[in-house]
């Protein structure tokens, strides 16, 4: 590590102390941010940590909807994020106005609306319950039987949950631009190179890719899967930042990033907008912060809390 990087790390730790801040980082962040964070995890783990913290400031290293979820759960805390422009293609695929118009046009259906956490606060405010990839199956299994389900915004995750639960759902046609880039041919090619390898894939991948996987699960569940796998080689079909976390948690395994047809591994450019420098700056300046209208926040908080309660059972 360069002297500059060491200096920036020290500055971050000093600012963290001064601000009484906690640093939360998603599994897809660059390694150096994961290494300095107080907690690294998936959306569900991060939501719990955000709810439980007694720090004054939450520095959220992920994308905007994640920091927004932390703010929804902690209206009196200052939530900062390193780069305000770190968005998400899934969030973009389901604007709150479009969902509101769809629900309005389909009032007679009386949809029970389930939203994957990868959506805006405005969308969360229109939903009955939120899910993550780690708890979606359990929560869909608990949904009322007497109402049709609308699942937003990820059609691929929704299709996987339908397969797993047998519950029919109407699916919003959104997708993660990173996970849909893995293809049947790119995964088959890497399997030829590592014929003994097991394949673990994220449920945001397409059905064609999921069918090639030995296991489909959330990033957090990938850790246990890799640790306990009876083979050394494991092909990990998700965003490449996950490899850093996995390599630490399963050091004896040879973890191979899932390739696309264009490159050997796949980065989310939104997640990679965050840097150590920007993390230092947001702690120093307490900016950019996450803000939202209080009425939207309150309406978005209820379905998140419903998820947290149902996940504990
Ligand atoms: S990896 Fe996909 S779902 Fe996650 S933040 Fe990036 S675009 Fe959104």
mmCIF file of C-alpha atoms and ligand atoms in Angstrom:
data_model
loop_
_atom_site.group_PDB
_atom_site.id
_atom_site.type_symbol
_atom_site.label_atom_id
_atom_site.label_comp_id
_atom_site.label_asym_id
_atom_site.label_seq_id
_atom_site.Cartn_x
_atom_site.Cartn_y
_atom_site.Cartn_z
ATOM 1 C CA UNK A 1 0.000 0.000 0.000
ATOM 2 C CA UNK A 2 1.305 3.476 -0.884
ATOM 3 C CA UNK A 3 2.072 6.073 1.810
ATOM 4 C CA UNK A 4 -0.858 8.146 0.514
ATOM 5 C CA UNK A 5 -3.279 5.255 0.964
ATOM 6 C CA UNK A 6 -1.974 4.709 4.514
ATOM 7 C CA UNK A 7 -2.419 8.442 5.250
ATOM 8 C CA UNK A 8 -5.977 8.410 3.929
ATOM 9 C CA UNK A 9 -6.790 5.341 6.023
ATOM 10 C CA UNK A 10 -5.494 7.092 9.123
ATOM 11 C CA UNK A 11 -7.508 10.196 8.300
ATOM 12 C CA UNK A 12 -10.643 8.071 7.899
ATOM 13 C CA UNK A 13 -10.116 6.346 11.247
ATOM 14 C CA UNK A 14 -9.486 9.704 12.953
ATOM 15 C CA UNK A 15 -12.584 11.301 11.382
ATOM 16 C CA UNK A 16 -14.646 8.250 12.267
ATOM 17 C CA UNK A 17 -13.700 8.756 15.920
ATOM 18 C CA UNK A 18 -14.350 12.504 15.873
ATOM 19 C CA UNK A 19 -17.732 12.075 14.201
ATOM 20 C CA UNK A 20 -18.746 9.053 16.286
ATOM 21 C CA UNK A 21 -19.409 7.329 12.960
ATOM 22 C CA UNK A 22 -19.865 3.755 11.844
ATOM 23 C CA UNK A 23 -18.696 2.665 8.388
ATOM 24 C CA UNK A 24 -20.967 0.133 6.685
ATOM 25 C CA UNK A 25 -19.871 -1.423 3.391
ATOM 26 C CA UNK A 26 -21.590 -3.675 0.899
ATOM 27 C CA UNK A 27 -19.943 -6.894 -0.271
ATOM 28 C CA UNK A 28 -19.423 -5.329 -3.727
ATOM 29 C CA UNK A 29 -17.220 -2.466 -2.527
ATOM 30 C CA UNK A 30 -13.535 -2.334 -3.468
ATOM 31 C CA UNK A 31 -11.301 -4.323 -1.113
ATOM 32 C CA UNK A 32 -9.719 -1.314 0.598
ATOM 33 C CA UNK A 33 -13.135 0.035 1.615
ATOM 34 C CA UNK A 34 -14.232 -3.395 2.846
ATOM 35 C CA UNK A 35 -11.042 -3.608 4.909
ATOM 36 C CA UNK A 36 -11.613 -0.311 6.724
ATOM 37 C CA UNK A 37 -15.348 -0.811 7.314
ATOM 38 C CA UNK A 38 -16.837 -1.745 10.699
ATOM 39 C CA UNK A 39 -19.205 -4.132 9.003
ATOM 40 C CA UNK A 40 -19.301 -5.672 5.525
ATOM 41 C CA UNK A 41 -22.373 -7.529 4.359
ATOM 42 C CA UNK A 42 -25.355 -7.878 2.078
ATOM 43 C CA UNK A 43 -28.422 -5.637 2.045
ATOM 44 C CA UNK A 44 -30.163 -7.557 4.828
ATOM 45 C CA UNK A 45 -27.176 -7.564 7.193
ATOM 46 C CA UNK A 46 -26.534 -3.902 6.462
ATOM 47 C CA UNK A 47 -30.174 -2.995 7.178
ATOM 48 C CA UNK A 48 -29.945 -4.715 10.582
ATOM 49 C CA UNK A 49 -26.645 -2.977 11.380
ATOM 50 C CA UNK A 50 -28.074 0.405 10.326
ATOM 51 C CA UNK A 51 -31.075 -0.137 12.594
ATOM 52 C CA UNK A 52 -28.995 -1.239 15.571
ATOM 53 C CA UNK A 53 -26.182 1.323 15.569
ATOM 54 C CA UNK A 54 -25.934 3.927 18.338
ATOM 55 C CA UNK A 55 -23.395 6.056 16.423
ATOM 56 C CA UNK A 56 -24.340 9.612 15.370
ATOM 57 C CA UNK A 57 -23.185 9.240 11.775
ATOM 58 C CA UNK A 58 -23.541 6.354 9.333
ATOM 59 C CA UNK A 59 -21.072 6.424 6.440
ATOM 60 C CA UNK A 60 -22.656 4.062 3.950
ATOM 61 C CA UNK A 61 -20.371 2.617 1.282
ATOM 62 C CA UNK A 62 -22.688 1.077 -1.233
ATOM 63 C CA UNK A 63 -25.186 2.615 -3.619
ATOM 64 C CA UNK A 64 -27.765 5.303 -2.946
ATOM 65 C CA UNK A 65 -30.797 3.088 -2.196
ATOM 66 C CA UNK A 66 -28.793 1.319 0.524
ATOM 67 C CA UNK A 67 -27.827 4.572 2.241
ATOM 68 C CA UNK A 68 -31.432 5.687 1.858
ATOM 69 C CA UNK A 69 -32.621 2.521 3.627
ATOM 70 C CA UNK A 70 -30.277 3.376 6.517
ATOM 71 C CA UNK A 71 -31.790 6.888 6.657
ATOM 72 C CA UNK A 72 -35.345 5.526 6.594
ATOM 73 C CA UNK A 73 -34.484 3.419 9.646
ATOM 74 C CA UNK A 74 -32.546 6.239 11.361
ATOM 75 C CA UNK A 75 -34.262 9.566 10.681
ATOM 76 C CA UNK A 76 -32.348 11.325 13.460
ATOM 77 C CA UNK A 77 -28.903 10.233 12.372
ATOM 78 C CA UNK A 78 -26.717 11.773 9.724
ATOM 79 C CA UNK A 79 -26.278 9.329 6.838
ATOM 80 C CA UNK A 80 -23.501 10.159 4.380
ATOM 81 C CA UNK A 81 -22.349 8.331 1.291
ATOM 82 C CA UNK A 82 -19.071 8.751 -0.571
ATOM 83 C CA UNK A 83 -20.645 9.405 -3.983
ATOM 84 C CA UNK A 84 -24.201 10.685 -4.443
ATOM 85 C CA UNK A 85 -24.195 9.489 -8.048
ATOM 86 C CA UNK A 86 -23.779 5.816 -7.095
ATOM 87 C CA UNK A 87 -27.123 4.556 -8.358
ATOM 88 C CA UNK A 88 -28.449 1.169 -9.472
ATOM 89 C CA UNK A 89 -29.980 -0.092 -12.711
ATOM 90 C CA UNK A 90 -32.645 -1.997 -10.778
ATOM 91 C CA UNK A 91 -33.676 1.121 -8.897
ATOM 92 C CA UNK A 92 -33.823 3.057 -12.182
ATOM 93 C CA UNK A 93 -35.992 0.392 -13.797
ATOM 94 C CA UNK A 94 -38.880 1.104 -11.439
ATOM 95 C CA UNK A 95 -39.574 4.821 -10.896
ATOM 96 C CA UNK A 96 -42.061 5.450 -8.057
ATOM 97 C CA UNK A 97 -44.388 7.408 -10.406
ATOM 98 C CA UNK A 98 -44.588 4.440 -12.805
ATOM 99 C CA UNK A 99 -45.366 2.011 -10.006
ATOM 100 C CA UNK A 100 -48.001 4.371 -8.563
ATOM 101 C CA UNK A 101 -49.621 4.712 -12.006
ATOM 102 C CA UNK A 102 -49.583 0.927 -12.503
ATOM 103 C CA UNK A 103 -51.179 0.295 -9.115
ATOM 104 C CA UNK A 104 -53.758 2.962 -9.809
ATOM 105 C CA UNK A 105 -54.638 1.407 -13.153
ATOM 106 C CA UNK A 106 -54.938 -2.032 -11.519
ATOM 107 C CA UNK A 107 -56.773 -1.092 -8.325
ATOM 108 C CA UNK A 108 -59.313 -3.879 -8.704
ATOM 109 C CA UNK A 109 -56.524 -6.475 -8.368
ATOM 110 C CA UNK A 110 -55.715 -5.336 -4.819
ATOM 111 C CA UNK A 111 -52.085 -6.381 -5.235
ATOM 112 C CA UNK A 112 -49.933 -7.342 -2.260
ATOM 113 C CA UNK A 113 -46.780 -5.505 -3.375
ATOM 114 C CA UNK A 114 -43.428 -7.046 -2.540
ATOM 115 C CA UNK A 115 -40.339 -4.990 -3.341
ATOM 116 C CA UNK A 116 -36.778 -6.180 -3.537
ATOM 117 C CA UNK A 117 -34.750 -3.778 -1.395
ATOM 118 C CA UNK A 118 -32.947 -2.533 -4.552
ATOM 119 C CA UNK A 119 -35.455 0.266 -5.161
ATOM 120 C CA UNK A 120 -35.988 3.881 -4.167
ATOM 121 C CA UNK A 121 -37.593 5.086 -0.942
ATOM 122 C CA UNK A 122 -40.525 6.273 -3.065
ATOM 123 C CA UNK A 123 -41.112 2.710 -4.305
ATOM 124 C CA UNK A 124 -40.701 1.259 -0.815
ATOM 125 C CA UNK A 125 -43.381 3.679 0.367
ATOM 126 C CA UNK A 126 -45.854 2.067 -2.083
ATOM 127 C CA UNK A 127 -45.163 -1.510 -0.970
ATOM 128 C CA UNK A 128 -46.465 -3.929 1.632
ATOM 129 C CA UNK A 129 -43.172 -5.623 2.450
ATOM 130 C CA UNK A 130 -39.527 -5.461 1.392
ATOM 131 C CA UNK A 131 -37.311 -8.471 0.711
ATOM 132 C CA UNK A 132 -33.639 -9.099 0.077
ATOM 133 C CA UNK A 133 -32.236 -12.003 -1.918
ATOM 134 C CA UNK A 134 -31.445 -13.652 1.432
ATOM 135 C CA UNK A 135 -35.003 -13.696 2.785
ATOM 136 C CA UNK A 136 -37.241 -13.378 -0.304
ATOM 137 C CA UNK A 137 -38.325 -17.049 -0.269
ATOM 138 C CA UNK A 138 -39.354 -16.959 3.408
ATOM 139 C CA UNK A 139 -41.209 -13.694 3.070
ATOM 140 C CA UNK A 140 -43.068 -14.684 -0.102
ATOM 141 C CA UNK A 141 -44.088 -17.894 1.669
ATOM 142 C CA UNK A 142 -45.660 -15.732 4.399
ATOM 143 C CA UNK A 143 -47.574 -13.463 1.982
ATOM 144 C CA UNK A 144 -51.393 -13.489 2.205
ATOM 145 C CA UNK A 145 -52.907 -16.270 0.099
ATOM 146 C CA UNK A 146 -56.028 -14.316 -0.773
ATOM 147 C CA UNK A 147 -54.287 -11.505 -2.715
ATOM 148 C CA UNK A 148 -52.285 -11.566 -5.958
ATOM 149 C CA UNK A 149 -48.624 -10.586 -5.582
ATOM 150 C CA UNK A 150 -46.829 -7.937 -7.593
ATOM 151 C CA UNK A 151 -43.045 -8.362 -7.256
ATOM 152 C CA UNK A 152 -40.848 -5.355 -8.127
ATOM 153 C CA UNK A 153 -38.376 -4.470 -9.582
ATOM 154 C CA UNK A 154 -36.211 -7.529 -10.425
ATOM 155 C CA UNK A 155 -37.860 -9.991 -12.838
ATOM 156 C CA UNK A 156 -34.984 -12.487 -12.526
ATOM 157 C CA UNK A 157 -35.044 -12.640 -8.741
ATOM 158 C CA UNK A 158 -38.837 -12.805 -8.935
ATOM 159 C CA UNK A 159 -38.710 -15.767 -11.351
ATOM 160 C CA UNK A 160 -36.333 -17.627 -9.024
ATOM 161 C CA UNK A 161 -38.567 -16.954 -6.009
ATOM 162 C CA UNK A 162 -41.584 -18.243 -7.954
ATOM 163 C CA UNK A 163 -39.689 -21.468 -8.758
ATOM 164 C CA UNK A 164 -38.663 -21.905 -5.134
ATOM 165 C CA UNK A 165 -42.021 -21.122 -3.512
ATOM 166 C CA UNK A 166 -44.488 -22.291 -6.177
ATOM 167 C CA UNK A 167 -46.284 -18.963 -5.657
ATOM 168 C CA UNK A 168 -47.397 -17.187 -8.809
ATOM 169 C CA UNK A 169 -46.465 -13.511 -8.943
ATOM 170 C CA UNK A 170 -46.767 -10.722 -11.492
ATOM 171 C CA UNK A 171 -43.222 -9.478 -12.144
ATOM 172 C CA UNK A 172 -42.029 -5.954 -12.853
ATOM 173 C CA UNK A 173 -39.577 -6.235 -15.763
ATOM 174 C CA UNK A 174 -36.478 -4.692 -14.170
ATOM 175 C CA UNK A 175 -33.008 -6.202 -14.066
ATOM 176 C CA UNK A 176 -29.493 -5.700 -12.717
ATOM 177 C CA UNK A 177 -27.293 -4.723 -15.638
ATOM 178 C CA UNK A 178 -24.322 -6.542 -14.026
ATOM 179 C CA UNK A 179 -25.938 -9.918 -13.422
ATOM 180 C CA UNK A 180 -27.659 -10.154 -16.807
ATOM 181 C CA UNK A 181 -24.274 -9.917 -18.512
ATOM 182 C CA UNK A 182 -23.348 -13.429 -17.378
ATOM 183 C CA UNK A 183 -24.458 -15.785 -20.141
ATOM 184 C CA UNK A 184 -24.862 -19.514 -20.659
ATOM 185 C CA UNK A 185 -21.873 -19.497 -23.038
ATOM 186 C CA UNK A 186 -19.592 -17.465 -20.729
ATOM 187 C CA UNK A 187 -20.309 -19.811 -17.808
ATOM 188 C CA UNK A 188 -20.002 -22.968 -19.925
ATOM 189 C CA UNK A 189 -16.624 -21.747 -21.183
ATOM 190 C CA UNK A 190 -15.193 -21.251 -17.683
ATOM 191 C CA UNK A 191 -16.664 -24.609 -16.606
ATOM 192 C CA UNK A 192 -14.667 -26.274 -19.403
ATOM 193 C CA UNK A 193 -11.515 -24.720 -17.966
ATOM 194 C CA UNK A 194 -12.334 -25.906 -14.420
ATOM 195 C CA UNK A 195 -14.269 -29.151 -14.932
ATOM 196 C CA UNK A 196 -14.251 -30.043 -11.208
ATOM 197 C CA UNK A 197 -15.503 -26.631 -10.088
ATOM 198 C CA UNK A 198 -18.858 -25.966 -8.440
ATOM 199 C CA UNK A 199 -20.827 -22.929 -9.607
ATOM 200 C CA UNK A 200 -22.578 -20.570 -7.194
ATOM 201 C CA UNK A 201 -24.727 -17.816 -8.718
ATOM 202 C CA UNK A 202 -26.726 -14.850 -7.469
ATOM 203 C CA UNK A 203 -30.495 -14.977 -8.136
ATOM 204 C CA UNK A 204 -30.306 -11.691 -10.075
ATOM 205 C CA UNK A 205 -28.763 -13.787 -12.900
ATOM 206 C CA UNK A 206 -30.966 -14.935 -15.781
ATOM 207 C CA UNK A 207 -32.768 -18.289 -15.595
ATOM 208 C CA UNK A 208 -30.421 -19.728 -18.263
ATOM 209 C CA UNK A 209 -27.398 -18.979 -16.042
ATOM 210 C CA UNK A 210 -29.086 -20.080 -12.829
ATOM 211 C CA UNK A 211 -29.809 -23.463 -14.412
ATOM 212 C CA UNK A 212 -26.053 -24.004 -14.801
ATOM 213 C CA UNK A 213 -25.383 -23.285 -11.118
ATOM 214 C CA UNK A 214 -24.958 -25.861 -8.357
ATOM 215 C CA UNK A 215 -26.253 -23.309 -5.857
ATOM 216 C CA UNK A 216 -28.219 -20.068 -6.195
ATOM 217 C CA UNK A 217 -28.116 -17.772 -3.173
ATOM 218 C CA UNK A 218 -27.520 -14.299 -1.750
ATOM 219 C CA UNK A 219 -23.977 -12.977 -1.359
ATOM 220 C CA UNK A 220 -24.072 -13.628 2.395
ATOM 221 C CA UNK A 221 -25.094 -17.257 1.919
ATOM 222 C CA UNK A 222 -22.294 -17.688 -0.633
ATOM 223 C CA UNK A 223 -19.821 -17.488 2.234
ATOM 224 C CA UNK A 224 -21.083 -20.616 4.004
ATOM 225 C CA UNK A 225 -21.483 -22.370 0.672
ATOM 226 C CA UNK A 226 -17.847 -21.729 -0.310
ATOM 227 C CA UNK A 227 -16.495 -22.592 3.151
ATOM 228 C CA UNK A 228 -18.305 -25.924 3.187
ATOM 229 C CA UNK A 229 -17.929 -26.886 -0.475
ATOM 230 C CA UNK A 230 -16.245 -30.297 -0.894
ATOM 231 C CA UNK A 231 -14.090 -29.015 -3.785
ATOM 232 C CA UNK A 232 -11.334 -26.415 -4.099
ATOM 233 C CA UNK A 233 -12.451 -24.639 -7.286
ATOM 234 C CA UNK A 234 -15.621 -22.554 -7.107
ATOM 235 C CA UNK A 235 -16.924 -20.294 -9.882
ATOM 236 C CA UNK A 236 -18.634 -17.300 -8.287
ATOM 237 C CA UNK A 237 -21.227 -15.721 -10.577
ATOM 238 C CA UNK A 238 -21.851 -12.288 -9.128
ATOM 239 C CA UNK A 239 -20.254 -8.844 -8.951
ATOM 240 C CA UNK A 240 -16.488 -9.149 -8.601
ATOM 241 C CA UNK A 241 -16.183 -7.285 -5.253
ATOM 242 C CA UNK A 242 -17.614 -10.396 -3.595
ATOM 243 C CA UNK A 243 -14.395 -12.259 -4.335
ATOM 244 C CA UNK A 244 -12.439 -10.088 -1.858
ATOM 245 C CA UNK A 245 -14.796 -10.977 0.989
ATOM 246 C CA UNK A 246 -14.986 -14.650 -0.024
ATOM 247 C CA UNK A 247 -11.220 -15.023 -0.289
ATOM 248 C CA UNK A 248 -10.910 -13.821 3.319
ATOM 249 C CA UNK A 249 -13.687 -16.062 4.626
ATOM 250 C CA UNK A 250 -12.764 -19.168 2.619
ATOM 251 C CA UNK A 251 -8.964 -18.813 2.215
ATOM 252 C CA UNK A 252 -8.376 -22.437 1.244
ATOM 253 C CA UNK A 253 -10.639 -22.203 -1.815
ATOM 254 C CA UNK A 254 -9.725 -21.243 -5.368
ATOM 255 C CA UNK A 255 -12.444 -18.706 -6.134
ATOM 256 C CA UNK A 256 -12.912 -17.981 -9.819
ATOM 257 C CA UNK A 257 -14.899 -14.896 -10.853
ATOM 258 C CA UNK A 258 -17.784 -15.629 -13.193
ATOM 259 C CA UNK A 259 -16.849 -14.180 -16.611
ATOM 260 C CA UNK A 260 -19.069 -12.442 -19.142
ATOM 261 C CA UNK A 261 -18.702 -12.759 -22.907
ATOM 262 C CA UNK A 262 -16.611 -9.568 -22.817
ATOM 263 C CA UNK A 263 -14.431 -9.784 -19.708
ATOM 264 C CA UNK A 264 -12.994 -12.165 -17.128
ATOM 265 C CA UNK A 265 -15.000 -10.682 -14.256
ATOM 266 C CA UNK A 266 -17.842 -8.239 -13.854
ATOM 267 C CA UNK A 267 -17.840 -4.941 -11.929
ATOM 268 C CA UNK A 268 -20.813 -2.762 -11.029
ATOM 269 C CA UNK A 269 -19.658 0.703 -12.033
ATOM 270 C CA UNK A 270 -22.032 2.267 -9.492
ATOM 271 C CA UNK A 271 -20.519 0.307 -6.600
ATOM 272 C CA UNK A 272 -17.012 1.110 -7.802
ATOM 273 C CA UNK A 273 -17.657 4.881 -7.783
ATOM 274 C CA UNK A 274 -16.797 4.889 -4.066
ATOM 275 C CA UNK A 275 -13.129 5.345 -3.169
ATOM 276 C CA UNK A 276 -11.139 5.786 0.038
ATOM 277 C CA UNK A 277 -10.675 9.480 -0.832
ATOM 278 C CA UNK A 278 -14.417 10.021 -1.227
ATOM 279 C CA UNK A 279 -15.076 8.140 2.015
ATOM 280 C CA UNK A 280 -12.646 10.432 3.824
ATOM 281 C CA UNK A 281 -14.234 13.509 2.265
ATOM 282 C CA UNK A 282 -17.792 12.551 3.197
ATOM 283 C CA UNK A 283 -16.754 11.967 6.817
ATOM 284 C CA UNK A 284 -14.830 15.254 6.876
ATOM 285 C CA UNK A 285 -17.551 17.376 5.207
ATOM 286 C CA UNK A 286 -20.569 15.417 6.437
ATOM 287 C CA UNK A 287 -21.741 15.586 2.837
ATOM 288 C CA UNK A 288 -23.365 14.344 0.680
ATOM 289 C CA UNK A 289 -26.122 13.371 3.086
ATOM 290 C CA UNK A 290 -29.230 11.340 2.356
ATOM 291 C CA UNK A 291 -32.468 13.286 2.809
ATOM 292 C CA UNK A 292 -36.089 12.527 2.016
ATOM 293 C CA UNK A 293 -39.538 13.920 2.780
ATOM 294 C CA UNK A 294 -40.724 12.727 6.210
ATOM 295 C CA UNK A 295 -44.071 11.419 4.942
ATOM 296 C CA UNK A 296 -42.329 9.226 2.332
ATOM 297 C CA UNK A 297 -39.822 8.066 4.938
ATOM 298 C CA UNK A 298 -42.569 6.997 7.320
ATOM 299 C CA UNK A 299 -44.444 5.094 4.618
ATOM 300 C CA UNK A 300 -41.204 3.401 3.495
ATOM 301 C CA UNK A 301 -40.234 2.449 7.052
ATOM 302 C CA UNK A 302 -43.264 0.230 7.685
ATOM 303 C CA UNK A 303 -42.526 -2.373 4.932
ATOM 304 C CA UNK A 304 -38.824 -2.449 5.878
ATOM 305 C CA UNK A 305 -39.692 -3.103 9.514
ATOM 306 C CA UNK A 306 -42.154 -5.786 8.403
ATOM 307 C CA UNK A 307 -39.259 -7.465 6.592
ATOM 308 C CA UNK A 308 -36.922 -7.211 9.587
ATOM 309 C CA UNK A 309 -39.582 -8.702 11.877
ATOM 310 C CA UNK A 310 -40.435 -11.521 9.487
ATOM 311 C CA UNK A 311 -36.748 -12.314 8.874
ATOM 312 C CA UNK A 312 -36.094 -12.934 12.563
ATOM 313 C CA UNK A 313 -38.771 -15.636 12.778
HETATM 314 S S1 LIG B 1 -24.819 -4.841 -8.854
HETATM 315 FE FE1 LIG B 1 -26.745 -4.525 -9.946
HETATM 316 S S2 LIG B 1 -28.305 -4.515 -8.332
HETATM 317 FE FE2 LIG B 1 -26.307 -4.171 -7.335
HETATM 318 S S3 LIG B 1 -26.065 -1.943 -7.279
HETATM 319 FE FE3 LIG B 1 -25.070 -2.629 -9.165
HETATM 320 S S4 LIG B 1 -26.690 -2.398 -10.719
HETATM 321 FE FE4 LIG B 1 -27.701 -2.371 -8.732
#
